[in-house]
CSV table of N, CA, C and O in Angstrom, one decimal:
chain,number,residue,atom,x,y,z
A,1,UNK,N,106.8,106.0,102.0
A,1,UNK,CA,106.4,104.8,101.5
A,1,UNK,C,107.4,104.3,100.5
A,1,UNK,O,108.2,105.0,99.9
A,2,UNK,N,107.4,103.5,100.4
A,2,UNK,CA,109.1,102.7,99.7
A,2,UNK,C,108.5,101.8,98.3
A,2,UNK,O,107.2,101.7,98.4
A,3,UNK,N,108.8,101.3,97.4
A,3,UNK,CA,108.7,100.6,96.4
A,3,UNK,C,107.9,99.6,96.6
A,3,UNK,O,106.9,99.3,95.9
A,4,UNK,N,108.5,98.4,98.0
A,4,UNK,CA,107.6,97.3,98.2
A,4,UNK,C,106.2,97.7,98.7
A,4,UNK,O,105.2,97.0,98.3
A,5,UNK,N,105.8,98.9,99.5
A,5,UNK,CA,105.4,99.2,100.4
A,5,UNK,C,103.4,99.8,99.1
A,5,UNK,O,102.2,99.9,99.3
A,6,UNK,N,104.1,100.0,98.1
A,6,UNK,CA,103.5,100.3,97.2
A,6,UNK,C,103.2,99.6,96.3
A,6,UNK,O,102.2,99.9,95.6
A,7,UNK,N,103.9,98.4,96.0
A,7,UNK,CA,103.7,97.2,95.3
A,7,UNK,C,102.3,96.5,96.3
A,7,UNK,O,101.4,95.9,95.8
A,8,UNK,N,102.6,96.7,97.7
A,8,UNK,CA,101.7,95.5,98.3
A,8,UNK,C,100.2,95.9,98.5
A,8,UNK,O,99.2,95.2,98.7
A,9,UNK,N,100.4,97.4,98.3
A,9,UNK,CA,99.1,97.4,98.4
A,9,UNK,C,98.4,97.8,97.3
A,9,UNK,O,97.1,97.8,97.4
A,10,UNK,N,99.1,98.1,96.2
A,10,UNK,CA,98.5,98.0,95.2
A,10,UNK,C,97.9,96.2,94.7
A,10,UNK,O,96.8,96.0,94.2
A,11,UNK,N,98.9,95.1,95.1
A,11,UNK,CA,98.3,94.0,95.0
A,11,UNK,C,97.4,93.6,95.9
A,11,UNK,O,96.8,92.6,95.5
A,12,UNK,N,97.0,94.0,97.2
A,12,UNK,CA,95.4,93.9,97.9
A,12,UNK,C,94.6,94.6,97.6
A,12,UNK,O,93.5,94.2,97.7
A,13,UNK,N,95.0,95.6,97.1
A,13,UNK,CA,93.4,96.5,96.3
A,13,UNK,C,93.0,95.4,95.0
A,13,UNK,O,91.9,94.9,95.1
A,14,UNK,N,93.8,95.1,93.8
A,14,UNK,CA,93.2,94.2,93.0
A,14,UNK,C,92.8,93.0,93.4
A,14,UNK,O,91.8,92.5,92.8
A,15,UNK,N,93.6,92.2,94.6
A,15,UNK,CA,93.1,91.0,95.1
A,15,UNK,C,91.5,91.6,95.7
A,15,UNK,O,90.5,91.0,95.5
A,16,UNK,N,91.7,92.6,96.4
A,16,UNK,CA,90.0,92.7,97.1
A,16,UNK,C,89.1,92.7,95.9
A,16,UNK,O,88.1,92.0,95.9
A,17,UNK,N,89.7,93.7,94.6
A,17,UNK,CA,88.7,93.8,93.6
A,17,UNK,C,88.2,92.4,92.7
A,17,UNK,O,87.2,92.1,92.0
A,18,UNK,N,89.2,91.8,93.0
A,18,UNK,CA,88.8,90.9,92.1
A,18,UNK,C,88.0,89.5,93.3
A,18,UNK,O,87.2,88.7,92.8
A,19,UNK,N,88.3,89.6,94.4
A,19,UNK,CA,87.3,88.8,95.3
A,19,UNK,C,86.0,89.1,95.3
A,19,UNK,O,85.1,88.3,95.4
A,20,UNK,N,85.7,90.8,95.2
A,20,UNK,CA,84.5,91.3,95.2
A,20,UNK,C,83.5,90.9,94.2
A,20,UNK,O,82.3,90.6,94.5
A,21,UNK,N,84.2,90.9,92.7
A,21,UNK,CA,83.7,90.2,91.4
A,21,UNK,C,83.8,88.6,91.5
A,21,UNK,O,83.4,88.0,90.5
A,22,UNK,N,84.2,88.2,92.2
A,22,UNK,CA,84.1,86.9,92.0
A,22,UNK,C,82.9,86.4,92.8
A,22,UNK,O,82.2,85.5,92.4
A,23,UNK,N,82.8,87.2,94.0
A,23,UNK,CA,81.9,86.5,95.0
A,23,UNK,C,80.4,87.2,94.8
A,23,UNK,O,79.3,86.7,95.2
A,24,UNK,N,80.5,88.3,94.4
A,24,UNK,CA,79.4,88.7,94.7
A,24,UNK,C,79.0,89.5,92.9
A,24,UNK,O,78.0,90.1,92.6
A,25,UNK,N,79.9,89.1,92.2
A,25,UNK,CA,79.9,90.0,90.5
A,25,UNK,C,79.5,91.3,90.9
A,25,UNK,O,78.6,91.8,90.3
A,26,UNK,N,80.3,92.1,91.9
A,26,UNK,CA,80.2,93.6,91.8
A,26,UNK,C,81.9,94.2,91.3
A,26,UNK,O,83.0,93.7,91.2
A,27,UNK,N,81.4,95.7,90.8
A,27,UNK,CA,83.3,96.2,90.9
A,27,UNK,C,83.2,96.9,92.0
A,27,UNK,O,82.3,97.6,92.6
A,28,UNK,N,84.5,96.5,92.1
A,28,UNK,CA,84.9,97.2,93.4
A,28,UNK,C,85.1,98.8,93.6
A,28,UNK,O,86.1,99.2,94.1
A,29,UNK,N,83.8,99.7,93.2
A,29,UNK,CA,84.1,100.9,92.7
A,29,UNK,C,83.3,102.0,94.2
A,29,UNK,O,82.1,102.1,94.5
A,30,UNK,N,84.5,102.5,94.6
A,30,UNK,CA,84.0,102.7,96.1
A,30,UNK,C,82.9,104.0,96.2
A,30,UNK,O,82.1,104.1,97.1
A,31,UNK,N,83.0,104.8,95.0
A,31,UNK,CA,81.6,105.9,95.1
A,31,UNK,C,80.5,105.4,95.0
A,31,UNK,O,79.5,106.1,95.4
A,32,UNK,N,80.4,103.6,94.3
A,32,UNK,CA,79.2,103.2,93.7
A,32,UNK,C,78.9,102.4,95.4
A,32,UNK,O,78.1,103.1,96.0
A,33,UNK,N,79.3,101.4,96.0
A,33,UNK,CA,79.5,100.8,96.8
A,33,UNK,C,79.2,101.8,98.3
A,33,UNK,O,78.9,101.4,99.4
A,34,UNK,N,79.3,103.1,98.0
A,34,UNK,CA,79.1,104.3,99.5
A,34,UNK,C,77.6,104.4,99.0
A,34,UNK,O,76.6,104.0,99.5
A,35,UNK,N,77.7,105.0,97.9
A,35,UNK,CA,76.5,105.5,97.2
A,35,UNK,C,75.2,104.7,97.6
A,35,UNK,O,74.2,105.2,98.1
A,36,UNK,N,75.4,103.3,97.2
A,36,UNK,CA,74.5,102.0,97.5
A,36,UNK,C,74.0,101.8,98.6
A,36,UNK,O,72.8,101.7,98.8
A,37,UNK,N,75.3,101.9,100.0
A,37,UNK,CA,75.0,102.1,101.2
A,37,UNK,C,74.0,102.9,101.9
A,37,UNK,O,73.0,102.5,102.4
A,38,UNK,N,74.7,104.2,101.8
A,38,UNK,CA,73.6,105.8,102.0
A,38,UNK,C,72.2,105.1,101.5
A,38,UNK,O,71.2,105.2,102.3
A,39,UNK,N,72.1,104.5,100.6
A,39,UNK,CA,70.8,104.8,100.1
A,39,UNK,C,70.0,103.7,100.6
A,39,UNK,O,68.9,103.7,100.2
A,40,UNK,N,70.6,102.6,101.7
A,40,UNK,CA,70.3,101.7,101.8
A,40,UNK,C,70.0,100.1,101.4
A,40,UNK,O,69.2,99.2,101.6
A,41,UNK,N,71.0,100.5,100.6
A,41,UNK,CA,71.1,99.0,99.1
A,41,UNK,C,72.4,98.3,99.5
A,41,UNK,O,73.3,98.9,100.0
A,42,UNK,N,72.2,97.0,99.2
A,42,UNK,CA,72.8,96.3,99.8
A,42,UNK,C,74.0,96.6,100.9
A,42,UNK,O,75.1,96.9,100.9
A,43,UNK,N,73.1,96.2,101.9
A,43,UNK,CA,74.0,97.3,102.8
A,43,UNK,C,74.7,96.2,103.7
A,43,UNK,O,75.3,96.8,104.6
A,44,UNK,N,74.9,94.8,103.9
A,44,UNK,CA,76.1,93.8,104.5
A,44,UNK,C,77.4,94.1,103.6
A,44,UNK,O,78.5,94.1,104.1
A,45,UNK,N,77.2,94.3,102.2
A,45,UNK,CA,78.0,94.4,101.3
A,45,UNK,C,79.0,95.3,101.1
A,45,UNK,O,80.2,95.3,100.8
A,46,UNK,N,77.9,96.7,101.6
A,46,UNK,CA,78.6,97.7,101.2
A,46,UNK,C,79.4,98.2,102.4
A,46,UNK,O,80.5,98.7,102.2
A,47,UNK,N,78.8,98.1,104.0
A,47,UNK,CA,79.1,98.2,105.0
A,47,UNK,C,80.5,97.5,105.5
A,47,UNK,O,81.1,97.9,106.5
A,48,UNK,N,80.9,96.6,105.1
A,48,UNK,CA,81.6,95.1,105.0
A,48,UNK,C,82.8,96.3,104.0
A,48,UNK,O,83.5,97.0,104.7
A,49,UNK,N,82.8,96.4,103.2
A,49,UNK,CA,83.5,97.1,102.1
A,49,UNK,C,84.2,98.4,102.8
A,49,UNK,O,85.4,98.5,102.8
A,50,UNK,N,83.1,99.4,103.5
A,50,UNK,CA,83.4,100.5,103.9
A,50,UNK,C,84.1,100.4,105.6
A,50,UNK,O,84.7,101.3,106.1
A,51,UNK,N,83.9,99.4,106.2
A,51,UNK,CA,84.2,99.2,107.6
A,51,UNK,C,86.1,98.9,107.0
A,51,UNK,O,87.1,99.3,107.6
A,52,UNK,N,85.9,98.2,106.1
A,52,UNK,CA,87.7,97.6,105.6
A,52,UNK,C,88.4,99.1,105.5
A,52,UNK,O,89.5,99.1,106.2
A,53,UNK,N,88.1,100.0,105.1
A,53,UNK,CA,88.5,101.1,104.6
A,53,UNK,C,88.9,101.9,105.7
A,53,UNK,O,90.1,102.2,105.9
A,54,UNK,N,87.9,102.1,106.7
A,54,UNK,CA,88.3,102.4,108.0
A,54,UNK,C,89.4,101.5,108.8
A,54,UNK,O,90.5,102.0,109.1
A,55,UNK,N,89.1,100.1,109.0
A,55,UNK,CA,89.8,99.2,109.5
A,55,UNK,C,91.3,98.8,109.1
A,55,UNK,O,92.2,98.3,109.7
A,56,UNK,N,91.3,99.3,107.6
A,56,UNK,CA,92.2,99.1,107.1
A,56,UNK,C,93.9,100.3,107.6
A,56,UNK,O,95.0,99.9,107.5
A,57,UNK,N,93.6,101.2,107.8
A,57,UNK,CA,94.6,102.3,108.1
A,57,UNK,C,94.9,101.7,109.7
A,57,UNK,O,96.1,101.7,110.0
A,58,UNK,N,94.3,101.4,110.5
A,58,UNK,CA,94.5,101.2,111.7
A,58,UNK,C,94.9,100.1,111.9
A,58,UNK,O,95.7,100.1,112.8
A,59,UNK,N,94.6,98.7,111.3
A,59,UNK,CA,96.0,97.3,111.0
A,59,UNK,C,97.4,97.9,110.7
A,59,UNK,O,98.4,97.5,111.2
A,60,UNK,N,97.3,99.1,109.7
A,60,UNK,CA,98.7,99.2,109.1
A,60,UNK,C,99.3,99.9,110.6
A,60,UNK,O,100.2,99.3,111.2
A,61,UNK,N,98.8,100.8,111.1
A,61,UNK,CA,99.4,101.3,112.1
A,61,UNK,C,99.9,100.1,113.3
A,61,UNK,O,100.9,100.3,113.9
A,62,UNK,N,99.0,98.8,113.6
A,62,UNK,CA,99.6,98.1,114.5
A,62,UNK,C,100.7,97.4,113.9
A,62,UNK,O,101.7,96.9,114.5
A,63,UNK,N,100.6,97.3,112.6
A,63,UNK,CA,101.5,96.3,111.8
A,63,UNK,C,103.0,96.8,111.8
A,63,UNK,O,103.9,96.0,112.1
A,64,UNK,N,103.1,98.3,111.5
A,64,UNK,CA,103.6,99.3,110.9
A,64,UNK,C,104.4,99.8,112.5
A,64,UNK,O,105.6,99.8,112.5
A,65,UNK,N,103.8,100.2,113.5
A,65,UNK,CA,103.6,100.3,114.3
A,65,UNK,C,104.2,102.4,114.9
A,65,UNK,O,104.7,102.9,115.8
A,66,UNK,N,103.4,102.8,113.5
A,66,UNK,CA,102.8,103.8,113.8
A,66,UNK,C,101.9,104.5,112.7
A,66,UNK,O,101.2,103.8,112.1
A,67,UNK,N,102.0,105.6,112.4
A,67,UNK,CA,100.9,106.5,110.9
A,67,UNK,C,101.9,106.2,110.4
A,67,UNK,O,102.8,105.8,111.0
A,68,UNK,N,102.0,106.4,108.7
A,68,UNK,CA,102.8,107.1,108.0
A,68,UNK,C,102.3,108.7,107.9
A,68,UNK,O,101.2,109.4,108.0
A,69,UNK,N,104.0,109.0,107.5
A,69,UNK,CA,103.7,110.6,107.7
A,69,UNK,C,102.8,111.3,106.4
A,69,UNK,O,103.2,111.1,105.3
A,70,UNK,N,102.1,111.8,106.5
A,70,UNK,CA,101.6,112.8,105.8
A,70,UNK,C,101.9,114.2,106.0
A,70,UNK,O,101.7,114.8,107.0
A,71,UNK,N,102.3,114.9,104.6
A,71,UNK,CA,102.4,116.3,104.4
A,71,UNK,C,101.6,117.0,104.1
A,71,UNK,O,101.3,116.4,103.0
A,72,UNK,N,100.9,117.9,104.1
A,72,UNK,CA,99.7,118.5,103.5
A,72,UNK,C,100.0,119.8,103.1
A,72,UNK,O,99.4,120.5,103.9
A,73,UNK,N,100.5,120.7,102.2
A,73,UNK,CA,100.6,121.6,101.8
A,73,UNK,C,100.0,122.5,101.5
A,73,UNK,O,100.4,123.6,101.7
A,74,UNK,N,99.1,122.2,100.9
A,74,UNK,CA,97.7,122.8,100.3
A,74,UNK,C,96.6,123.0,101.9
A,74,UNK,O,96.7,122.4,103.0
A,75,UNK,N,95.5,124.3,101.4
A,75,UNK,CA,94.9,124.7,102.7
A,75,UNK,C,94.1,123.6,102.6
A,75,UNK,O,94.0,122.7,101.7
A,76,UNK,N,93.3,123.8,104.1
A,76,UNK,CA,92.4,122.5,104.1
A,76,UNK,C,91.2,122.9,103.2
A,76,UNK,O,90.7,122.0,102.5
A,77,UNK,N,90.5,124.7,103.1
A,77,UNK,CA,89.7,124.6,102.3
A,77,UNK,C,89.5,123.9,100.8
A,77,UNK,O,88.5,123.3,100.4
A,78,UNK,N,91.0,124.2,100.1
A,78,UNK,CA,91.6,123.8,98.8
A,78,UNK,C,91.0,122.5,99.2
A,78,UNK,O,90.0,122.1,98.5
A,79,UNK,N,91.4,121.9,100.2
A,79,UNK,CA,90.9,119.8,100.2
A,79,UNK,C,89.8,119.7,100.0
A,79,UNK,O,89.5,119.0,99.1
A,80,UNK,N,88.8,120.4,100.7
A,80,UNK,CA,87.8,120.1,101.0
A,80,UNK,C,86.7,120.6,99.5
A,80,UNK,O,85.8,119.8,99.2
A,81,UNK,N,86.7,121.9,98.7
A,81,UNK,CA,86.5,121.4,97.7
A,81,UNK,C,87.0,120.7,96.7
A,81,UNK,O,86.2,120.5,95.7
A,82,UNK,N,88.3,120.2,96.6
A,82,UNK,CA,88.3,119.5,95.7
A,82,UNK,C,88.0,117.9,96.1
A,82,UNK,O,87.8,117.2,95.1
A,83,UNK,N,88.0,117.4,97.4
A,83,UNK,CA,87.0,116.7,97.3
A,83,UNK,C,85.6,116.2,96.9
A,83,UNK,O,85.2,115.1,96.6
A,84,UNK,N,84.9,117.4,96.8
A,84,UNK,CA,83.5,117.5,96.6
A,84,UNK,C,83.8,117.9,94.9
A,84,UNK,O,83.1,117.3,94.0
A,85,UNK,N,84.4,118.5,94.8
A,85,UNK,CA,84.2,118.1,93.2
A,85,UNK,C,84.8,116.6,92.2
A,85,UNK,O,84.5,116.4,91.0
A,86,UNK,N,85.6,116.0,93.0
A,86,UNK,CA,85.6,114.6,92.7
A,86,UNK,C,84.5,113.6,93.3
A,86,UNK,O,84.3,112.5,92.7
A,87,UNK,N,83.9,114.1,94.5
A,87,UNK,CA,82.9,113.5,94.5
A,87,UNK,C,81.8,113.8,93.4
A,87,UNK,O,81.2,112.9,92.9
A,88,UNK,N,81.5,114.9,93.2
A,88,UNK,CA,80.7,115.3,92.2
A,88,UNK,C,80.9,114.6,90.5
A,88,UNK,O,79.9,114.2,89.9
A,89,UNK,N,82.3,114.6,90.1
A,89,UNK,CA,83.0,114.2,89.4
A,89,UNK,C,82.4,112.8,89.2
A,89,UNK,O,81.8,112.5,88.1
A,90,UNK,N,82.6,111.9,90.3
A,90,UNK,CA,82.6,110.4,90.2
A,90,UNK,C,81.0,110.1,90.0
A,90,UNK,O,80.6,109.0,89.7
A,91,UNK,N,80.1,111.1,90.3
A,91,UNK,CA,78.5,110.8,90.0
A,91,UNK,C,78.4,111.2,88.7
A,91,UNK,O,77.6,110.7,87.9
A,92,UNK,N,79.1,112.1,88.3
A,92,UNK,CA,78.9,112.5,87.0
A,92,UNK,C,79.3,111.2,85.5
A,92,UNK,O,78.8,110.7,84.5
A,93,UNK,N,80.5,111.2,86.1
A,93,UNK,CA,81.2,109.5,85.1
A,93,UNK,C,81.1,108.3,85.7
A,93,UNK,O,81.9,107.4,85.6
A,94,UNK,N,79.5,108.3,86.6
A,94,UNK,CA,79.2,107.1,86.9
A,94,UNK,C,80.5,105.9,87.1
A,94,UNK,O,80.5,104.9,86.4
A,95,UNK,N,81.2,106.0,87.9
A,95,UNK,CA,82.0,105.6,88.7
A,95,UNK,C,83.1,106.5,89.2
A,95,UNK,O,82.9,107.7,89.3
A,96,UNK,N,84.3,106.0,89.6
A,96,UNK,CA,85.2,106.5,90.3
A,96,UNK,C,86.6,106.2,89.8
A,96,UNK,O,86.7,105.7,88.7
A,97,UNK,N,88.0,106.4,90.5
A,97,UNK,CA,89.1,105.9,89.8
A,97,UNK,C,89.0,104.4,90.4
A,97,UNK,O,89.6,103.6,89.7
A,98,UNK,N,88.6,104.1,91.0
A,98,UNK,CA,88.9,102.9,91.4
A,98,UNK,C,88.1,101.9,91.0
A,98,UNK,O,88.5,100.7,91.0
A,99,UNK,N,87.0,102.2,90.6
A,99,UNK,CA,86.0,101.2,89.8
A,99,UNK,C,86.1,101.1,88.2
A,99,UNK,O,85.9,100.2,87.4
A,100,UNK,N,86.9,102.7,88.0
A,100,UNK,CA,87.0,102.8,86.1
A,100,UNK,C,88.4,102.1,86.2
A,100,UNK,O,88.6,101.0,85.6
A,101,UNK,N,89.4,102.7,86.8
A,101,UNK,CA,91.1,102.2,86.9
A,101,UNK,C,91.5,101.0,87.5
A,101,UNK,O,92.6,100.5,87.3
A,102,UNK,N,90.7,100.6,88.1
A,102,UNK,CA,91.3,99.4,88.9
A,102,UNK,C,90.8,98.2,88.3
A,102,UNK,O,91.6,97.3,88.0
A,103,UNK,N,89.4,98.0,88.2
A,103,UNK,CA,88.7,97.3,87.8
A,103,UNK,C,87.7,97.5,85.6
A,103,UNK,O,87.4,96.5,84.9
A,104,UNK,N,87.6,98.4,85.3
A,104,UNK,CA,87.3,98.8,84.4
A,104,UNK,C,88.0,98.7,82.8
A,104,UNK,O,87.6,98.5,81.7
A,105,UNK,N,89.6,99.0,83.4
A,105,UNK,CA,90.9,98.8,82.5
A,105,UNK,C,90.9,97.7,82.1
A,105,UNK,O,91.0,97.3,80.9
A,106,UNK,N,91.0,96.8,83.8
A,106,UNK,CA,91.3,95.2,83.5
A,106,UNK,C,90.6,94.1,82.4
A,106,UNK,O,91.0,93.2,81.8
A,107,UNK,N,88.7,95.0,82.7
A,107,UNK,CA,88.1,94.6,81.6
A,107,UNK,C,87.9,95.0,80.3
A,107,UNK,O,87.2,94.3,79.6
A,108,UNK,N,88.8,96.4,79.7
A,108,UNK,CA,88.9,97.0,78.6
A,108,UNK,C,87.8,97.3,78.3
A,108,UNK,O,87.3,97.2,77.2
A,109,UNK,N,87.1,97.7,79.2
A,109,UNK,CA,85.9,99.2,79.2
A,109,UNK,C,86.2,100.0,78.4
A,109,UNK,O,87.3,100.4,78.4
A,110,UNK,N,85.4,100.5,77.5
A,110,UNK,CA,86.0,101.9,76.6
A,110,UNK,C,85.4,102.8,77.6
A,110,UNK,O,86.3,103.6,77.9
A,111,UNK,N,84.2,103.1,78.2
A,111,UNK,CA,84.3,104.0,78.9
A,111,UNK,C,84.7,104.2,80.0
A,111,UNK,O,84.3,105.3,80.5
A,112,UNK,N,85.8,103.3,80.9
A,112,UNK,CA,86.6,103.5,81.7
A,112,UNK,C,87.3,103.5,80.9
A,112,UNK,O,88.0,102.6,81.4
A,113,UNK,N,88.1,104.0,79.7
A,113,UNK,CA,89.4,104.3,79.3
A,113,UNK,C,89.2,105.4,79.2
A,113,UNK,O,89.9,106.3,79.8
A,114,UNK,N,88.3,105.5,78.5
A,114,UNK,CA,87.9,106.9,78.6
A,114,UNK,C,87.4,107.9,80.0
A,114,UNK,O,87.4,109.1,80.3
A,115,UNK,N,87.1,107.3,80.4
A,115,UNK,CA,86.9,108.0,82.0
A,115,UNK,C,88.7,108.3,82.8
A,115,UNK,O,89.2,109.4,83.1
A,116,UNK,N,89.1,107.1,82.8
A,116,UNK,CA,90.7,107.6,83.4
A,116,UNK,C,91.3,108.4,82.4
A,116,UNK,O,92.1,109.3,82.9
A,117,UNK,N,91.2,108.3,81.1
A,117,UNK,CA,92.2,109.5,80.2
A,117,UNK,C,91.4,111.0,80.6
A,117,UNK,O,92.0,112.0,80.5
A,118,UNK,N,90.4,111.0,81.1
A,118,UNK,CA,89.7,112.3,81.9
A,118,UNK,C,90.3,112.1,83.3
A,118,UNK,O,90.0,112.9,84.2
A,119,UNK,N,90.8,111.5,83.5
A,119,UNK,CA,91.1,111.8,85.4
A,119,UNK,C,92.2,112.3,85.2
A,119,UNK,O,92.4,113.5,85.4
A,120,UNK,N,93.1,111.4,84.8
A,120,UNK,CA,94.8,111.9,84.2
A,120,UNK,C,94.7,113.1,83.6
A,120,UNK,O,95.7,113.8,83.9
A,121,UNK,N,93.8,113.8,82.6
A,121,UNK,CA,94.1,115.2,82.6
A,121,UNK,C,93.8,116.1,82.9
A,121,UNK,O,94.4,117.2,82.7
A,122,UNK,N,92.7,115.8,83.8
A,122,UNK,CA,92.5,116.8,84.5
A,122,UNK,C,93.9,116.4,85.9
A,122,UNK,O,94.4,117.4,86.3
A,123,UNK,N,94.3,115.5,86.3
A,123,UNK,CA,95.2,115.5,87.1
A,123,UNK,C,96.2,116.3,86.8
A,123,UNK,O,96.9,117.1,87.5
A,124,UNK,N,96.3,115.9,85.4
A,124,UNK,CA,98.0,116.6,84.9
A,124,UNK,C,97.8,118.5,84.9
A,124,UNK,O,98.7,119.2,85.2
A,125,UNK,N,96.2,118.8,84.5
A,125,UNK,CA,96.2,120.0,84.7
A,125,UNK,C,96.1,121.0,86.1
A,125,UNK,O,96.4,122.2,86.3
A,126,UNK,N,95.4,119.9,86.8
A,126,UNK,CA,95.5,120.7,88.0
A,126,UNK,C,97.1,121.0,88.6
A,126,UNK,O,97.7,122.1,88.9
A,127,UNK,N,97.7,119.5,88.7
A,127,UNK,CA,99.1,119.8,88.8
A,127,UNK,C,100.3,121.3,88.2
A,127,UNK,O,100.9,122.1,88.8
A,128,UNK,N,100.2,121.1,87.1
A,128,UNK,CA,100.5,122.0,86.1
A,128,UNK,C,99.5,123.7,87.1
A,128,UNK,O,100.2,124.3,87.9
A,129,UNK,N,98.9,123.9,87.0
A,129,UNK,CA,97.9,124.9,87.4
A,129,UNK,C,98.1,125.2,89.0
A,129,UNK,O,98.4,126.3,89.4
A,130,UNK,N,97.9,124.1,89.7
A,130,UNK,CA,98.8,124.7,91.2
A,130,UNK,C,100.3,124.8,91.5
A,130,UNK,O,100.6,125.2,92.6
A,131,UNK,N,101.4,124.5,90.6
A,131,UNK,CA,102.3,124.6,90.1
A,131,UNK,C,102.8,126.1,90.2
A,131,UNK,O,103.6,126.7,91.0
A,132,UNK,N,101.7,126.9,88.7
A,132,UNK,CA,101.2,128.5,88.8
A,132,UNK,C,101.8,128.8,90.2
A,132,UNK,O,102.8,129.4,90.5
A,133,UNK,N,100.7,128.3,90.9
A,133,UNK,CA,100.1,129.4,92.0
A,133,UNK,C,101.1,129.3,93.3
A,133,UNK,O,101.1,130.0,94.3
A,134,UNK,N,101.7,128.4,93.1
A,134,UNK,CA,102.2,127.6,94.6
A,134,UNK,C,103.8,129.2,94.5
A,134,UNK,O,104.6,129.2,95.5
């Protein structure tokens, strides 16, 4: 992934975020938005939201006109709980990185400041910590 390549999609994630709040005054916070779905709450909205997510890797691939490479180093077990504990994570601080960091910042949330200075260290420590082991 190259500099523009990261520039652009960081500017359609806030452009979606900020279409989302405009049109419908939700944040675009994807645990809260799945969560809603499952449960059967607003579900054109959230379905609409979650189909982009899927839909979205497979435009890049026509666009792009193949994957980008992914390396995976770590076992798949390692993935799969630490998935579930960021899932768990994101119910616990009532949102996600992307509803506290993307959208939450922008509004100078204290508790999305405070929720991402908890993501970032726990990031920095896991790094630091599989670092150890690797």
């Amino acid at each position: 992934m190259t500099a523009l390549d990261a520039f652009c999609s960081g500017m359609l994630i806030g452009l979606s975020a900020v279409i989302l709040m405009m049109a419908n005054g939700r944040v675009a916070g994807v645990s809260g938005i799945a969560g809603r779905l499952l449960q059967g709450m607003q579900t054109a909205t959230g379905a609409a939201f979650v189909l982009g997510l899927v839909v979205g890797p497979v435009l890049f691939r026509l666009l792009a006109g193949g994957w980008p490479v992914v390396e995976l180093a770590t076992p798949w077990p390692l993935v799969v709980v630490g998935g579930l504990l960021v899932g768990y994570g994101s119910r616990m601080g009532s949102g996600c990185t992307s509803g506290h960091g993307v959208v939450g910042l922008v509004r100078l949330s204290r508790r999305s400041m405070a929720a991402v200075a908890s993501f970032m260290a726990a990031a920095v420590a896991t790094v630091y910590l599989m670092g150890l082991f690797a």
